Amino acid sequence: MSHSPVLWHVTMSLDGYIAAPGDDMSWVFDFVDASDPGGDGVGERTGAVVAGRRSFEVGSRDGRDVLDGAWSGPQFLLTHRPVEVPETIAVRSGDVRPVIAEARRAAAGHGVLLIGADVARQCLEAGLIDEIVVHIAPVLLGDGVRFRGATGRHNLHLTDVSRHGDLITLHYRTEGR
Ligand SMILES: NC(=O)c1ccc[n+]([C@@H]2O[C@H](COP(=O)([O-])OP(=O)(O)OC[C@H]3O[C@@H](n4cnc5c(N)ncnc54)[C@H](OP(=O)(O)O)[C@@H]3O)[C@@H](O)[C@H]2O)c1
């Protein structure tokens, strides 16, 4: 079976925030096309989505379900707490490695898209991320949730840089360990 790459896709303000205060994500949609939530072709490459509960709840609160709606393929939600979601969403908890393995099988050769910084951190620390796609939005937010990597050093290769209007997109490959 072909290898399903694991992608962390994130939009960041120039001053390094991924959410404005109060988990406000409205600014992202001023710059990123909502019809392609992955952005820059990432959506087309996605075969399964794995999201953290905080991102899921922010999306639901804002009426922009990150898992249901625009995305109709396999969906995994990570949470430690009971949650009411449609049966189409697989709720998982604990070690990310078996969850990502399951998502890879479900993605059937397409990519596994990670949504949520905490989930991405765990996957980075487990050496599971193949690609990081970062949009740099032309805005200074001043405060909010910081972009963070993971514990320890992780070398990356810049594989592509593109510009769509004022939005810069950086594609990185992680170095194998
Ligand atoms: N700019 C962007 O591109 C972008 C994209 C996505 C999200 N965001 C924003 O960035 C912030 C992300 O926050 P975050 O990093 O805290 O969010 P996250 O990764 O979406 O969610 C973290 C939560 O998911 C659950 N979880 C994570 N790993 C788990 C595991 N292995 N087992 C069980 N449950 C697990 C836990 O929730 P419980 O323990 O509460 O169940 C944890 O607190 C939010 O403001 C979000 O809106 C920005």
mmCIF file of C-alpha atoms and ligand atoms in Angstrom:
data_model
loop_
_atom_site.group_PDB
_atom_site.id
_atom_site.type_symbol
_atom_site.label_atom_id
_atom_site.label_comp_id
_atom_site.label_asym_id
_atom_site.label_seq_id
_atom_site.Cartn_x
_atom_site.Cartn_y
_atom_site.Cartn_z
ATOM 1 C CA MET A 1 0.000 0.000 0.000
ATOM 2 C CA SER A 2 1.322 3.481 -0.802
ATOM 3 C CA HIS A 3 2.421 5.697 2.059
ATOM 4 C CA SER A 4 -0.153 8.311 3.100
ATOM 5 C CA PRO A 5 1.754 11.479 4.003
ATOM 6 C CA VAL A 6 0.778 13.258 7.207
ATOM 7 C CA LEU A 7 0.400 17.001 6.695
ATOM 8 C CA TRP A 8 0.175 19.767 9.239
ATOM 9 C CA HIS A 9 -1.500 22.732 7.654
ATOM 10 C CA VAL A 10 -1.533 26.008 9.569
ATOM 11 C CA THR A 11 -2.171 29.689 8.942
ATOM 12 C CA MET A 12 -0.069 32.152 10.931
ATOM 13 C CA SER A 13 -0.079 35.923 11.304
ATOM 14 C CA LEU A 14 3.216 37.669 10.555
ATOM 15 C CA ASP A 15 3.711 38.133 14.310
ATOM 16 C CA GLY A 16 3.391 34.391 14.889
ATOM 17 C CA TYR A 17 -0.181 33.808 16.078
ATOM 18 C CA ILE A 18 -2.440 30.976 14.872
ATOM 19 C CA ALA A 19 -5.542 32.304 16.660
ATOM 20 C CA ALA A 20 -6.484 35.763 17.898
ATOM 21 C CA PRO A 21 -7.598 36.194 21.546
ATOM 22 C CA GLY A 22 -10.654 34.104 22.440
ATOM 23 C CA ASP A 23 -9.693 31.481 19.806
ATOM 24 C CA ASP A 24 -10.877 33.958 17.185
ATOM 25 C CA MET A 25 -10.218 32.459 13.744
ATOM 26 C CA SER A 26 -12.285 34.907 11.673
ATOM 27 C CA TRP A 27 -9.152 36.720 10.385
ATOM 28 C CA VAL A 28 -7.963 33.525 8.621
ATOM 29 C CA PHE A 29 -10.935 33.564 6.284
ATOM 30 C CA ASP A 30 -10.074 37.090 5.162
ATOM 31 C CA PHE A 31 -7.032 35.567 3.481
ATOM 32 C CA VAL A 32 -7.578 31.823 2.960
ATOM 33 C CA ASP A 33 -10.157 30.474 0.527
ATOM 34 C CA ALA A 34 -12.889 28.767 2.586
ATOM 35 C CA SER A 35 -13.832 26.566 -0.384
ATOM 36 C CA ASP A 36 -10.414 24.893 -0.066
ATOM 37 C CA PRO A 37 -9.955 24.685 3.716
ATOM 38 C CA GLY A 38 -6.602 22.965 3.334
ATOM 39 C CA GLY A 39 -5.469 25.797 1.104
ATOM 40 C CA ASP A 40 -3.135 25.677 -1.866
ATOM 41 C CA GLY A 41 -4.227 22.245 -3.124
ATOM 42 C CA VAL A 42 -3.847 20.545 0.258
ATOM 43 C CA GLY A 43 -7.603 19.835 0.302
ATOM 44 C CA GLU A 44 -7.373 17.886 -2.952
ATOM 45 C CA ARG A 45 -4.578 15.734 -1.550
ATOM 46 C CA THR A 46 -6.410 14.954 1.680
ATOM 47 C CA GLY A 47 -7.832 11.472 2.293
ATOM 48 C CA ALA A 48 -8.537 11.737 6.032
ATOM 49 C CA VAL A 49 -8.657 14.466 8.670
ATOM 50 C CA VAL A 50 -7.494 14.213 12.294
ATOM 51 C CA ALA A 51 -8.530 17.129 14.504
ATOM 52 C CA GLY A 52 -8.100 18.149 18.120
ATOM 53 C CA ARG A 53 -11.136 18.949 20.218
ATOM 54 C CA ARG A 54 -10.278 22.610 20.667
ATOM 55 C CA SER A 55 -10.101 23.268 16.922
ATOM 56 C CA PHE A 56 -13.246 21.202 16.438
ATOM 57 C CA GLU A 57 -15.149 23.216 19.035
ATOM 58 C CA VAL A 58 -13.926 26.563 17.694
ATOM 59 C CA GLY A 59 -15.036 25.501 14.202
ATOM 60 C CA SER A 60 -18.442 24.388 15.483
ATOM 61 C CA ARG A 61 -18.859 27.582 17.529
ATOM 62 C CA ASP A 62 -18.133 29.693 14.476
ATOM 63 C CA GLY A 63 -20.435 27.631 12.234
ATOM 64 C CA ARG A 64 -17.454 26.391 10.252
ATOM 65 C CA ASP A 65 -17.335 22.717 11.200
ATOM 66 C CA VAL A 66 -13.747 21.727 10.590
ATOM 67 C CA LEU A 67 -14.714 18.076 10.285
ATOM 68 C CA ASP A 68 -18.241 17.940 8.978
ATOM 69 C CA GLY A 69 -19.559 19.978 6.098
ATOM 70 C CA ALA A 70 -16.842 20.880 3.600
ATOM 71 C CA TRP A 71 -14.984 17.631 4.316
ATOM 72 C CA SER A 72 -16.923 14.419 3.691
ATOM 73 C CA GLY A 73 -14.168 11.761 3.912
ATOM 74 C CA PRO A 74 -12.894 9.873 6.958
ATOM 75 C CA GLN A 75 -12.756 12.039 10.063
ATOM 76 C CA PHE A 76 -11.099 11.473 13.434
ATOM 77 C CA LEU A 77 -11.609 13.610 16.517
ATOM 78 C CA LEU A 78 -9.184 13.436 19.450
ATOM 79 C CA THR A 79 -10.636 14.135 22.869
ATOM 80 C CA HIS A 80 -10.356 12.865 26.436
ATOM 81 C CA ARG A 81 -13.969 13.765 27.189
ATOM 82 C CA PRO A 82 -17.345 12.477 25.991
ATOM 83 C CA VAL A 83 -18.591 14.321 22.915
ATOM 84 C CA GLU A 84 -21.744 14.157 20.808
ATOM 85 C CA VAL A 85 -20.843 13.994 17.148
ATOM 86 C CA PRO A 86 -22.329 12.357 14.051
ATOM 87 C CA GLU A 87 -21.440 8.665 13.599
ATOM 88 C CA THR A 88 -19.299 9.626 10.621
ATOM 89 C CA ILE A 89 -16.727 11.088 13.022
ATOM 90 C CA ALA A 90 -14.503 8.533 14.770
ATOM 91 C CA VAL A 91 -13.724 9.688 18.314
ATOM 92 C CA ARG A 92 -10.324 8.584 19.595
ATOM 93 C CA SER A 93 -8.135 9.201 22.651
ATOM 94 C CA GLY A 94 -4.601 8.511 23.834
ATOM 95 C CA ASP A 95 -1.439 7.721 21.883
ATOM 96 C CA VAL A 96 -1.537 9.442 18.490
ATOM 97 C CA ARG A 97 0.435 6.668 16.768
ATOM 98 C CA PRO A 98 -2.410 4.127 16.415
ATOM 99 C CA VAL A 99 -4.812 6.936 15.528
ATOM 100 C CA ILE A 100 -2.564 8.162 12.730
ATOM 101 C CA ALA A 101 -2.045 4.570 11.535
ATOM 102 C CA GLU A 102 -5.828 4.149 11.374
ATOM 103 C CA ALA A 103 -6.226 7.499 9.586
ATOM 104 C CA ARG A 104 -3.544 6.485 7.086
ATOM 105 C CA ARG A 105 -5.386 3.277 6.297
ATOM 106 C CA ALA A 106 -8.618 5.242 5.887
ATOM 107 C CA ALA A 107 -6.884 7.803 3.635
ATOM 108 C CA ALA A 108 -5.969 4.989 1.214
ATOM 109 C CA GLY A 109 -2.858 6.563 -0.220
ATOM 110 C CA HIS A 110 -4.009 10.168 0.083
ATOM 111 C CA GLY A 111 -2.787 12.540 2.777
ATOM 112 C CA VAL A 112 -3.785 12.722 6.430
ATOM 113 C CA LEU A 113 -4.499 16.354 7.325
ATOM 114 C CA LEU A 114 -3.897 17.457 10.921
ATOM 115 C CA ILE A 115 -6.030 20.236 12.391
ATOM 116 C CA GLY A 116 -4.915 21.585 15.760
ATOM 117 C CA ALA A 117 -1.574 22.653 17.189
ATOM 118 C CA ASP A 118 -1.659 20.280 20.139
ATOM 119 C CA VAL A 119 -2.343 17.306 17.878
ATOM 120 C CA ALA A 120 0.415 18.450 15.503
ATOM 121 C CA ARG A 121 2.878 18.767 18.406
ATOM 122 C CA GLN A 122 2.222 15.180 19.507
ATOM 123 C CA CYS A 123 2.615 13.938 15.944
ATOM 124 C CA LEU A 124 5.864 15.891 15.483
ATOM 125 C CA GLU A 125 7.261 14.478 18.705
ATOM 126 C CA ALA A 126 6.329 10.954 17.530
ATOM 127 C CA GLY A 127 8.079 11.568 14.177
ATOM 128 C CA LEU A 128 4.804 11.162 12.280
ATOM 129 C CA ILE A 129 4.635 14.397 10.264
ATOM 130 C CA ASP A 130 5.897 14.311 6.683
ATOM 131 C CA GLU A 131 4.994 17.809 5.559
ATOM 132 C CA ILE A 132 4.209 21.196 7.090
ATOM 133 C CA VAL A 133 2.331 23.779 5.033
ATOM 134 C CA VAL A 134 2.332 27.260 6.554
ATOM 135 C CA HIS A 135 0.372 30.211 5.217
ATOM 136 C CA ILE A 136 1.725 33.548 6.412
ATOM 137 C CA ALA A 137 -1.188 35.969 6.463
ATOM 138 C CA PRO A 138 -0.571 39.679 5.950
ATOM 139 C CA VAL A 139 -1.770 40.724 9.375
ATOM 140 C CA LEU A 140 -0.359 41.486 12.841
ATOM 141 C CA LEU A 141 -2.659 40.135 15.570
ATOM 142 C CA GLY A 142 -0.732 41.360 18.606
ATOM 143 C CA ASP A 143 -1.970 38.616 20.920
ATOM 144 C CA GLY A 144 -3.565 35.174 20.919
ATOM 145 C CA VAL A 145 -2.375 31.575 20.514
ATOM 146 C CA ARG A 146 1.279 31.323 19.482
ATOM 147 C CA PHE A 147 2.579 29.080 16.702
ATOM 148 C CA ARG A 148 4.625 26.412 18.459
ATOM 149 C CA GLY A 149 6.529 23.414 17.243
ATOM 150 C CA ALA A 150 7.375 20.575 19.561
ATOM 151 C CA THR A 151 9.915 19.607 22.167
ATOM 152 C CA GLY A 152 13.388 19.343 20.723
ATOM 153 C CA ARG A 153 14.901 20.333 17.410
ATOM 154 C CA HIS A 154 13.299 19.286 14.127
ATOM 155 C CA ASN A 155 15.133 20.033 10.886
ATOM 156 C CA LEU A 156 12.993 20.883 7.877
ATOM 157 C CA HIS A 157 13.555 21.196 4.113
ATOM 158 C CA LEU A 158 11.833 24.064 2.332
ATOM 159 C CA THR A 159 10.325 22.416 -0.775
ATOM 160 C CA ASP A 160 8.167 25.218 -2.165
ATOM 161 C CA VAL A 161 7.278 28.889 -1.652
ATOM 162 C CA SER A 162 4.283 30.423 -3.331
ATOM 163 C CA ARG A 163 2.404 33.684 -3.244
ATOM 164 C CA HIS A 164 -1.331 34.190 -3.732
ATOM 165 C CA GLY A 165 -2.019 37.896 -3.502
ATOM 166 C CA ASP A 166 -0.620 38.952 -0.127
ATOM 167 C CA LEU A 167 -0.613 35.417 1.264
ATOM 168 C CA ILE A 168 2.726 33.561 1.349
ATOM 169 C CA THR A 169 2.699 29.751 1.534
ATOM 170 C CA LEU A 170 5.720 27.785 2.702
ATOM 171 C CA HIS A 171 5.947 24.014 2.159
ATOM 172 C CA TYR A 172 8.370 22.067 4.312
ATOM 173 C CA ARG A 173 9.325 18.387 4.415
ATOM 174 C CA THR A 174 10.401 17.013 7.741
ATOM 175 C CA GLU A 175 13.733 15.226 7.925
ATOM 176 C CA GLY A 176 13.473 11.528 8.649
ATOM 177 C CA ARG A 177 14.792 10.477 12.023
HETATM 178 N N1 LIG B 1 -4.346 29.099 12.271
HETATM 179 C C1 LIG B 1 -4.664 27.861 11.978
HETATM 180 O O1 LIG B 1 -4.395 27.363 10.883
HETATM 181 C C2 LIG B 1 -5.372 27.002 12.985
HETATM 182 C C3 LIG B 1 -5.785 25.723 12.639
HETATM 183 C C4 LIG B 1 -6.460 24.972 13.592
HETATM 184 C C5 LIG B 1 -6.712 25.506 14.845
HETATM 185 N N2 LIG B 1 -6.291 26.763 15.135
HETATM 186 C C6 LIG B 1 -6.527 27.368 16.452
HETATM 187 O O2 LIG B 1 -5.360 27.112 17.219
HETATM 188 C C7 LIG B 1 -5.725 26.801 18.548
HETATM 189 C C8 LIG B 1 -5.339 25.339 18.702
HETATM 190 O O3 LIG B 1 -5.420 24.976 19.987
HETATM 191 P P1 LIG B 1 -4.867 23.550 20.477
HETATM 192 O O4 LIG B 1 -3.509 23.342 19.979
HETATM 193 O O5 LIG B 1 -5.107 23.527 21.954
HETATM 194 O O6 LIG B 1 -5.935 22.598 19.791
HETATM 195 P P2 LIG B 1 -6.217 21.186 19.237
HETATM 196 O O7 LIG B 1 -4.981 20.400 18.907
HETATM 197 O O8 LIG B 1 -7.232 21.388 18.178
HETATM 198 O O9 LIG B 1 -7.005 20.506 20.478
HETATM 199 C C9 LIG B 1 -6.374 20.132 21.645
HETATM 200 C C10 LIG B 1 -7.325 19.263 22.444
HETATM 201 O O10 LIG B 1 -7.622 18.067 21.729
HETATM 202 C C11 LIG B 1 -7.703 16.968 22.640
HETATM 203 N N3 LIG B 1 -6.589 16.058 22.362
HETATM 204 C C12 LIG B 1 -5.425 16.347 21.734
HETATM 205 N N4 LIG B 1 -4.656 15.273 21.651
HETATM 206 C C13 LIG B 1 -5.328 14.263 22.244
HETATM 207 C C14 LIG B 1 -5.048 12.897 22.468
HETATM 208 N N5 LIG B 1 -3.899 12.357 22.058
HETATM 209 N N6 LIG B 1 -5.982 12.142 23.099
HETATM 210 C C15 LIG B 1 -7.152 12.689 23.503
HETATM 211 N N7 LIG B 1 -7.475 13.989 23.316
HETATM 212 C C16 LIG B 1 -6.570 14.768 22.692
HETATM 213 C C17 LIG B 1 -7.585 17.556 24.035
HETATM 214 O O11 LIG B 1 -8.894 17.967 24.390
HETATM 215 P P3 LIG B 1 -9.692 17.487 25.711
HETATM 216 O O12 LIG B 1 -8.671 16.968 26.696
HETATM 217 O O13 LIG B 1 -10.340 18.756 26.153
HETATM 218 O O14 LIG B 1 -10.636 16.476 25.276
HETATM 219 C C18 LIG B 1 -6.732 18.793 23.768
HETATM 220 O O15 LIG B 1 -6.847 19.794 24.751
HETATM 221 C C19 LIG B 1 -7.217 27.054 18.664
HETATM 222 O O16 LIG B 1 -7.436 28.402 18.985
HETATM 223 C C20 LIG B 1 -7.685 26.809 17.226
HETATM 224 O O17 LIG B 1 -8.883 27.459 16.895
HETATM 225 C C21 LIG B 1 -5.627 27.515 14.242
#
